[in-house]
Short mmCIF file of C-alpha atoms in Angstrom, two decimals:
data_model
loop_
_atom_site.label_atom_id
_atom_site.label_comp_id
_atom_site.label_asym_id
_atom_site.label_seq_id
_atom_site.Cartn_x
_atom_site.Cartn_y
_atom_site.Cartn_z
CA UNK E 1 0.00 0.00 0.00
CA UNK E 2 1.81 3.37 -0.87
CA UNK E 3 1.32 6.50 0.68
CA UNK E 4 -0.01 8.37 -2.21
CA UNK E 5 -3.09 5.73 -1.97
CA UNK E 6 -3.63 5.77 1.45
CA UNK E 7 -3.05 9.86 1.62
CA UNK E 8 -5.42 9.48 -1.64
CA UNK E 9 -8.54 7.66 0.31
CA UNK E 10 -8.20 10.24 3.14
CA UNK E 11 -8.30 13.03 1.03
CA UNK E 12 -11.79 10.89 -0.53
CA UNK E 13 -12.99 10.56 2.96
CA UNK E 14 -12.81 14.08 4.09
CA UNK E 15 -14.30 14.94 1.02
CA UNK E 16 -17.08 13.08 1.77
CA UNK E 17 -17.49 14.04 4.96
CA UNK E 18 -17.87 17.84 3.72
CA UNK E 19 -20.92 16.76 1.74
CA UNK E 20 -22.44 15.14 4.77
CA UNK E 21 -21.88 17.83 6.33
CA UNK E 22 -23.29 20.10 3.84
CA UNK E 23 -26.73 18.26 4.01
CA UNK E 24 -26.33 17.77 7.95
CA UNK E 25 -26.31 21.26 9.05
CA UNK E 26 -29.41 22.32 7.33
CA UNK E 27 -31.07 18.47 8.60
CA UNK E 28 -29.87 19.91 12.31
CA UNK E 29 -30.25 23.76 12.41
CA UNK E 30 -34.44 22.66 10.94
CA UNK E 31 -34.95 19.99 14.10
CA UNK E 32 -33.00 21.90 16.13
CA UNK E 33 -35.06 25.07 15.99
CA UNK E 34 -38.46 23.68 15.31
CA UNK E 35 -38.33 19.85 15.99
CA UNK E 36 -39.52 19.16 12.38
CA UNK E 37 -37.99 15.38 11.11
CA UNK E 38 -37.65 15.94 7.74
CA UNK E 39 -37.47 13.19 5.74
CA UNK E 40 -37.94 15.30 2.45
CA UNK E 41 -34.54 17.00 2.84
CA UNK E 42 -32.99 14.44 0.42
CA UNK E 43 -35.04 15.74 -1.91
CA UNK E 44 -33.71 19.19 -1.68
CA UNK E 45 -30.50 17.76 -2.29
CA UNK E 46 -31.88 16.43 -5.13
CA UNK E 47 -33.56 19.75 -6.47
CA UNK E 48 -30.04 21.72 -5.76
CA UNK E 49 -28.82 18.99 -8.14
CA UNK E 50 -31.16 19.09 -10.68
CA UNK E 51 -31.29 23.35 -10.93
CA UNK E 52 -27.45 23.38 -11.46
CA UNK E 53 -27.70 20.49 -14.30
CA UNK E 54 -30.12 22.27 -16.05
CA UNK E 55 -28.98 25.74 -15.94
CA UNK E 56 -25.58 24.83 -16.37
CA UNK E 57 -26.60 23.20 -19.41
CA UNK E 58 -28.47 25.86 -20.82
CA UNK E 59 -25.93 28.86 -20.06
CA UNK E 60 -22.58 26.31 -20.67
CA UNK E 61 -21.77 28.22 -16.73
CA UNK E 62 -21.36 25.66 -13.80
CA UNK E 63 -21.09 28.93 -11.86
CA UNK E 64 -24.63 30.43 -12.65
CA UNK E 65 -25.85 26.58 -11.94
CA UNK E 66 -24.05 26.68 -8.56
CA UNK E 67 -26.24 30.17 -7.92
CA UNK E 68 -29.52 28.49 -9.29
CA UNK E 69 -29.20 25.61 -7.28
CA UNK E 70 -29.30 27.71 -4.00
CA UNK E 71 -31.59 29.37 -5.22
CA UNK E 72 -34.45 26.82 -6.27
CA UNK E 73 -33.20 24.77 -2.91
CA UNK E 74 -34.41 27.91 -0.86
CA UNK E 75 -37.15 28.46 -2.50
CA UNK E 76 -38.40 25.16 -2.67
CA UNK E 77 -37.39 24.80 1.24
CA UNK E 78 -39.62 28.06 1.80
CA UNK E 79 -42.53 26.77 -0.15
CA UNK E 80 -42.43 23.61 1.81
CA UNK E 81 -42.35 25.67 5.24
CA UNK E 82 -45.48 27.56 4.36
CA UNK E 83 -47.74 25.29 2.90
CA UNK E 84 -47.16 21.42 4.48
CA UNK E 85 -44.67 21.85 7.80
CA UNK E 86 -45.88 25.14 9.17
CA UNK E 87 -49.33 23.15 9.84
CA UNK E 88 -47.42 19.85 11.39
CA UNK E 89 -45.47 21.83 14.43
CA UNK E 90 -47.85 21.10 16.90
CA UNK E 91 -48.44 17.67 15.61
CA UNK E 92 -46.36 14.40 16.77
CA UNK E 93 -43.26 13.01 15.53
CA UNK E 94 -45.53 10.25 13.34
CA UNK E 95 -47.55 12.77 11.19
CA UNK E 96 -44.33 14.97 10.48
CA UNK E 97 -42.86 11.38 9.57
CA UNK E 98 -45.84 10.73 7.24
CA UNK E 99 -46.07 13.85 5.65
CA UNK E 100 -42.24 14.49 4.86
CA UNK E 101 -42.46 11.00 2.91
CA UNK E 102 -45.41 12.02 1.18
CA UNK E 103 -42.78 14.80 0.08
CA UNK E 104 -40.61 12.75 -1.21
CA UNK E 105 -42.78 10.92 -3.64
CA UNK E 106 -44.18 14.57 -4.76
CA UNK E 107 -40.35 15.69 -5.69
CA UNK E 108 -39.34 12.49 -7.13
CA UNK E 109 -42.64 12.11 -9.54
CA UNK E 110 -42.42 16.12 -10.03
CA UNK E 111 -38.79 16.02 -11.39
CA UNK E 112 -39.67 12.87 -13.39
CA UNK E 113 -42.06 14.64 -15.18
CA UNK E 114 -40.12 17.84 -15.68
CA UNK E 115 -36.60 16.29 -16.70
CA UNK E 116 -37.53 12.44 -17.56
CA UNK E 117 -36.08 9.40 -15.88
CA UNK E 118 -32.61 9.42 -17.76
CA UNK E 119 -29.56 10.99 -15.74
CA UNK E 120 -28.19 14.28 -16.32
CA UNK E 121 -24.63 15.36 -16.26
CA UNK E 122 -22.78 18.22 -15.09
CA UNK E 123 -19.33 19.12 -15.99
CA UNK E 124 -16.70 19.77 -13.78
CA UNK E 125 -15.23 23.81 -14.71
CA UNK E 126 -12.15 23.96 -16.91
CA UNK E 127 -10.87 25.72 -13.89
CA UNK E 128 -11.06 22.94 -11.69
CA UNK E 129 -10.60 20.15 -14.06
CA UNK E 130 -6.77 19.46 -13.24
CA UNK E 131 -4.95 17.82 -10.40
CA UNK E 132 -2.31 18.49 -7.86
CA UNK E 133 0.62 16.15 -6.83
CA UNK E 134 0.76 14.29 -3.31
CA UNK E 135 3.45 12.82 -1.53
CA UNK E 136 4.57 9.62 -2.80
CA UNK E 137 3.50 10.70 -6.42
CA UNK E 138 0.29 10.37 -6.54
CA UNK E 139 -2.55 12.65 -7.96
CA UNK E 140 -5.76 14.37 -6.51
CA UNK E 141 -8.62 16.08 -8.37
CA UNK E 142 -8.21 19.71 -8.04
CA UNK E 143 -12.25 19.66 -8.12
CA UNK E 144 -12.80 17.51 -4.73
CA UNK E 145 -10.49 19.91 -3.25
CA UNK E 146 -12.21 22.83 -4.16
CA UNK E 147 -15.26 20.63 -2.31
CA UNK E 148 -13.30 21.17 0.65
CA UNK E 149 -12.24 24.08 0.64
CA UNK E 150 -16.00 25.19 -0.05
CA UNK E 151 -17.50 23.22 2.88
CA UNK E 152 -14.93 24.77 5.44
CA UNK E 153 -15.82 28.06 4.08
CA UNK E 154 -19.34 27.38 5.02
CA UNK E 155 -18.87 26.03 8.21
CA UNK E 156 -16.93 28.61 9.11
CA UNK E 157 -19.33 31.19 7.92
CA UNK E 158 -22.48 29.25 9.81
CA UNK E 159 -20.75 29.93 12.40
CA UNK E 160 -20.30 33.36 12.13
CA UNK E 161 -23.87 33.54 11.19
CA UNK E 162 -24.77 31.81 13.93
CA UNK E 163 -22.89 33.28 16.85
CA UNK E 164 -22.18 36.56 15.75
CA UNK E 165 -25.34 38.20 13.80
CA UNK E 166 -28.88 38.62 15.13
CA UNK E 167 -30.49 36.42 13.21
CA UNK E 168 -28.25 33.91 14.36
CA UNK E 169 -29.01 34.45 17.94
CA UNK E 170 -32.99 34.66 17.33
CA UNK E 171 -32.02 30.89 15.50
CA UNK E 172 -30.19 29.52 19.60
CA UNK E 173 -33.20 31.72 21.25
CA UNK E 174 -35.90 29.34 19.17
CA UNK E 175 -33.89 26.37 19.59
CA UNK E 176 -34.31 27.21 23.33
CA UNK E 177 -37.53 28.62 24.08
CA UNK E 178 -40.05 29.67 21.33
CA UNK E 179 -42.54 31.15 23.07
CA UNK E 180 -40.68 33.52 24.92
CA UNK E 181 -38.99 35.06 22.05
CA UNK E 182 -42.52 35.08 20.53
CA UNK E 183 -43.44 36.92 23.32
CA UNK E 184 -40.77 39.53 22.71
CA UNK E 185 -41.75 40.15 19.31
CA UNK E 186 -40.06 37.95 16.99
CA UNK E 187 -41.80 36.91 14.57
CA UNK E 188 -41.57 33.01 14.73
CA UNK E 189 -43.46 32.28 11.35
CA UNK E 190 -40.88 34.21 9.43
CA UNK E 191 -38.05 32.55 11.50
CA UNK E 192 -38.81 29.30 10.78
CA UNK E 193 -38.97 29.89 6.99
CA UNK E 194 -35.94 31.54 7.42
CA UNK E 195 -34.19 28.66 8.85
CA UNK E 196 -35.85 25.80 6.53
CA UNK E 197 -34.54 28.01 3.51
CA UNK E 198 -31.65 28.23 4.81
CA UNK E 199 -31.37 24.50 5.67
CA UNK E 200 -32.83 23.73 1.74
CA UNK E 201 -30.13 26.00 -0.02
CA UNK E 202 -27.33 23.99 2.60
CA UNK E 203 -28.63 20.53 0.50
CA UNK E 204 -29.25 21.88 -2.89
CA UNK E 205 -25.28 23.26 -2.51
CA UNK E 206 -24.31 19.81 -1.35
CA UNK E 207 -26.44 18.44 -4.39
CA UNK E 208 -25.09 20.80 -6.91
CA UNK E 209 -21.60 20.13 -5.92
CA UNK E 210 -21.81 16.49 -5.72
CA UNK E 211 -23.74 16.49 -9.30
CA UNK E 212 -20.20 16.70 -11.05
CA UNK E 213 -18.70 13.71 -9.64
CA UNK E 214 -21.62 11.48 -10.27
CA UNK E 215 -24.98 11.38 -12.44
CA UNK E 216 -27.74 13.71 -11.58
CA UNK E 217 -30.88 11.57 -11.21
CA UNK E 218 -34.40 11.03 -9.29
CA UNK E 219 -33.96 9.78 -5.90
CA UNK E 220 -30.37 10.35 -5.53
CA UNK E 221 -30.97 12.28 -1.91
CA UNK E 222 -32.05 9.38 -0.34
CA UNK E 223 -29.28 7.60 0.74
CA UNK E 224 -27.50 10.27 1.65
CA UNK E 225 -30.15 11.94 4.01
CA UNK E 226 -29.65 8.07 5.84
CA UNK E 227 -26.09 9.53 6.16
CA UNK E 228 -26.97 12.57 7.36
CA UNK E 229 -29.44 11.53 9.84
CA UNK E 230 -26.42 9.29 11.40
CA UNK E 231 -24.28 12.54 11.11
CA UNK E 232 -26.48 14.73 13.44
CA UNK E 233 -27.08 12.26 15.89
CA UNK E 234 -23.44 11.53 16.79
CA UNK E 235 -22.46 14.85 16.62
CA UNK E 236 -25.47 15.98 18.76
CA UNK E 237 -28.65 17.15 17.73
CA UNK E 238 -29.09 20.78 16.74
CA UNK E 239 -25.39 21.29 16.48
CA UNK E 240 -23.45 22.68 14.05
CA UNK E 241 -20.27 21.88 15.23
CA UNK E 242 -21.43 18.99 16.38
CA UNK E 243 -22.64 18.26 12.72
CA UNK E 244 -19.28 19.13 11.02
CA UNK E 245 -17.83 16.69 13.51
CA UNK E 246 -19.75 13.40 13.20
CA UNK E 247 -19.53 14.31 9.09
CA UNK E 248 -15.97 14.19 8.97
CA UNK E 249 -15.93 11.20 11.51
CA UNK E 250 -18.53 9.27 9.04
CA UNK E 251 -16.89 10.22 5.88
CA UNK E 252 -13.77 9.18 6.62
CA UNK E 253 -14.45 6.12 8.44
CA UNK E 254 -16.87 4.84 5.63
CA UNK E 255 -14.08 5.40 3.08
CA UNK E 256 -11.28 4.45 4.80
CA UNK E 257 -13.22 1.00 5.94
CA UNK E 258 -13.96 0.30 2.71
CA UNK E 259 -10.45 0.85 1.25
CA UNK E 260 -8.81 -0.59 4.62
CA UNK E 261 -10.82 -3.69 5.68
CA UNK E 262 -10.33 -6.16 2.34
CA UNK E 263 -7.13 -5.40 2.37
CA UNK E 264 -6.86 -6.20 6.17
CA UNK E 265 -8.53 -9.56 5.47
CA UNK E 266 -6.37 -11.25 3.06
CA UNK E 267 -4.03 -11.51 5.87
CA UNK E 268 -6.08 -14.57 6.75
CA UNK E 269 -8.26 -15.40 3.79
CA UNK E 270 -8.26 -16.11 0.13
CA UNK E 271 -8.90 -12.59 -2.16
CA UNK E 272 -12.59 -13.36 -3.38
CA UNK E 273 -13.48 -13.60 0.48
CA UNK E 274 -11.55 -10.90 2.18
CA UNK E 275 -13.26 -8.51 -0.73
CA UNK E 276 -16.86 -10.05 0.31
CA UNK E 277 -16.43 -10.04 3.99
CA UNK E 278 -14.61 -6.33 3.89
CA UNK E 279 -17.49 -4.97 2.27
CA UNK E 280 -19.75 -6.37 4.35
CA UNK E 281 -18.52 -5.17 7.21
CA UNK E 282 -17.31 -1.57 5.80
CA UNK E 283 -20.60 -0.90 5.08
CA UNK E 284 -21.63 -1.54 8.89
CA UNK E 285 -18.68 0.03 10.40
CA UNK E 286 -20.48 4.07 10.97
CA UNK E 287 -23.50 2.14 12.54
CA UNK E 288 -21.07 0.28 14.54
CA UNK E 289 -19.23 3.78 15.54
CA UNK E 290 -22.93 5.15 16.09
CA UNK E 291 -23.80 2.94 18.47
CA UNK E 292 -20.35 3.15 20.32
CA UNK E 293 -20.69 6.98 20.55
CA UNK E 294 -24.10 6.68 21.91
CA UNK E 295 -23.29 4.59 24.56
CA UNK E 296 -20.82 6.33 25.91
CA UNK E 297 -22.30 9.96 25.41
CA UNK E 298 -25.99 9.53 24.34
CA UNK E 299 -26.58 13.26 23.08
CA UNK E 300 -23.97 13.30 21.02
CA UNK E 301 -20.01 14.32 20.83
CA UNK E 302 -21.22 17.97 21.56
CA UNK E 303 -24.28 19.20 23.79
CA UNK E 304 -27.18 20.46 21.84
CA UNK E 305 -26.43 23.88 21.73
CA UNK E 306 -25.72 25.47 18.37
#
């Protein structure tokens, strides 16, 4: 195994873990602040996805379909808000449950209908499209850098947002008490659209930049809101450090477990089994961090404040 690999599948795994994070952050700031489970979030993912693929390909800009996908991803996040999950907030766990599923079947049959069932792809810019050189002589993609790069920027500007502007601390009032800030005057309606925009243009940015290193196609937010709901609940619920945490701890445990583990096991079996069994147990190994986290500290890594 050379160092360049191994350096390589880090590199992959904190990649990854950026995205999660991405789609975690909005997934914890929404049930942090109003207790909402959100099961349709993938599909804002998918709709951030979608709006950069097709703008992009009308305008030949991967820019302007960066912009459009934060844009439709809000908007669609606000729309949501005020028509279905403004009326479930007083409602259980269950109906919220119900209804956010009954989302997702409304996105994925919507953007059926509007771009077909076939894939679309997005290309990577032509000033992202090279590669740098890592130790041991290996190459990265300049591109899943730039990933990086752009998901420290926005942690580091959530939180900014979040502990150092007044909307930010109206967002850690709600998450504490809503009806006392209520009672001051905020406006809670507009805060929670705030926040579930806010939360929606987080995804579609994840799905937009994900959309160049894969095809963009219906249902493609599901599996990763499973990832994100694993994210937020070993980094603690509601947040955002908390969130950038567990998705850097997931990411880079999924990748490096499935990169690691075969290899591991053909110290003591044959190829064709090591592969099998690695694999098997790669793809159980965050579930198996989960449930170590949460019995040791069962809020979380970090308390629940934001």
């Amino acid at each position: 195994m050379s160092s360049a690999l191994l350096i390589e599948q880090a590199l992959n795994g904190l990649q990854f873990g950026v995205m999660l994070f991405l789609m975690a952050a909005g997934l914890t700031l929404i049930f942090g602040v109003m207790g909402v489970i959100n099961l349709a979030h993938g599909s804002l993912y998918m709709v951030g996805a979608f709006a950069c693929a097709a703008v992009a390909a009308y305008t030949g800009s991967f820019w302007l379909g960066l912009v459009a996908s934060l844009i439709a991803a809000a908007a669609a996040g606000a729309i949501v808000e005020v028509t279905v999950i403004r009326r479930l907030y007083n409602r259980d766990h269950l109906d919220q449950v119900l209804a956010t599923f009954a989302l997702i079947l409304i996105f994925s049959e919507g953007t059926r209908w509007v771009f077909g069932s076939f894939p679309l792809y997005l290309d990577i810019p032509k000033v992202l499209q090279g590669a740098i050189s890592l130790p041991g002589g290996g190459q990265y993609q300049l591109y899943r850098l730039a990933i990086i790069g752009a998901g420290l920027i926005v942690a580091i500007g959530l939180y900014l947002l979040i502990a150092k502007t007044r909307l930010g601390m109206r967002i850690r009032a709600g998450e504490s008490d809503r009806e006392m800030i209520g009672a001051l005057g905020v406006d809670i309606a507009s805060l929670n659209t705030i926040v579930f925009a806010l939360g929606a243009a987080l995804a579609g940015l994840a799905g937009a930049l994900v959309g160049a290193l894969q095809s963009v196609q219906v249902g493609m937010g599901e599996p990763v809101l499973i990832l994100a709901f694993v994210v937020i609940v070993i980094g603690g619920i509601g947040s955002i450090k908390g969130a950038l945490a567990g998705a850097i701890l997931v990411g880079v445990v999924d990748t490096m477990g499935r990169f690691l583990l075969p290899q591991l096991f053909t110290l003591f079996m044959q190829p064709s089994q090591a592969a099998t069994a690695g694999a098997a147990i790669a793809s159980m190994l965050i579930y198996i961090v989960m449930a170590f986290i949460l019995a040791v500290r069962p809020k979380g890594l970090f308390a629940v404040n934001v």
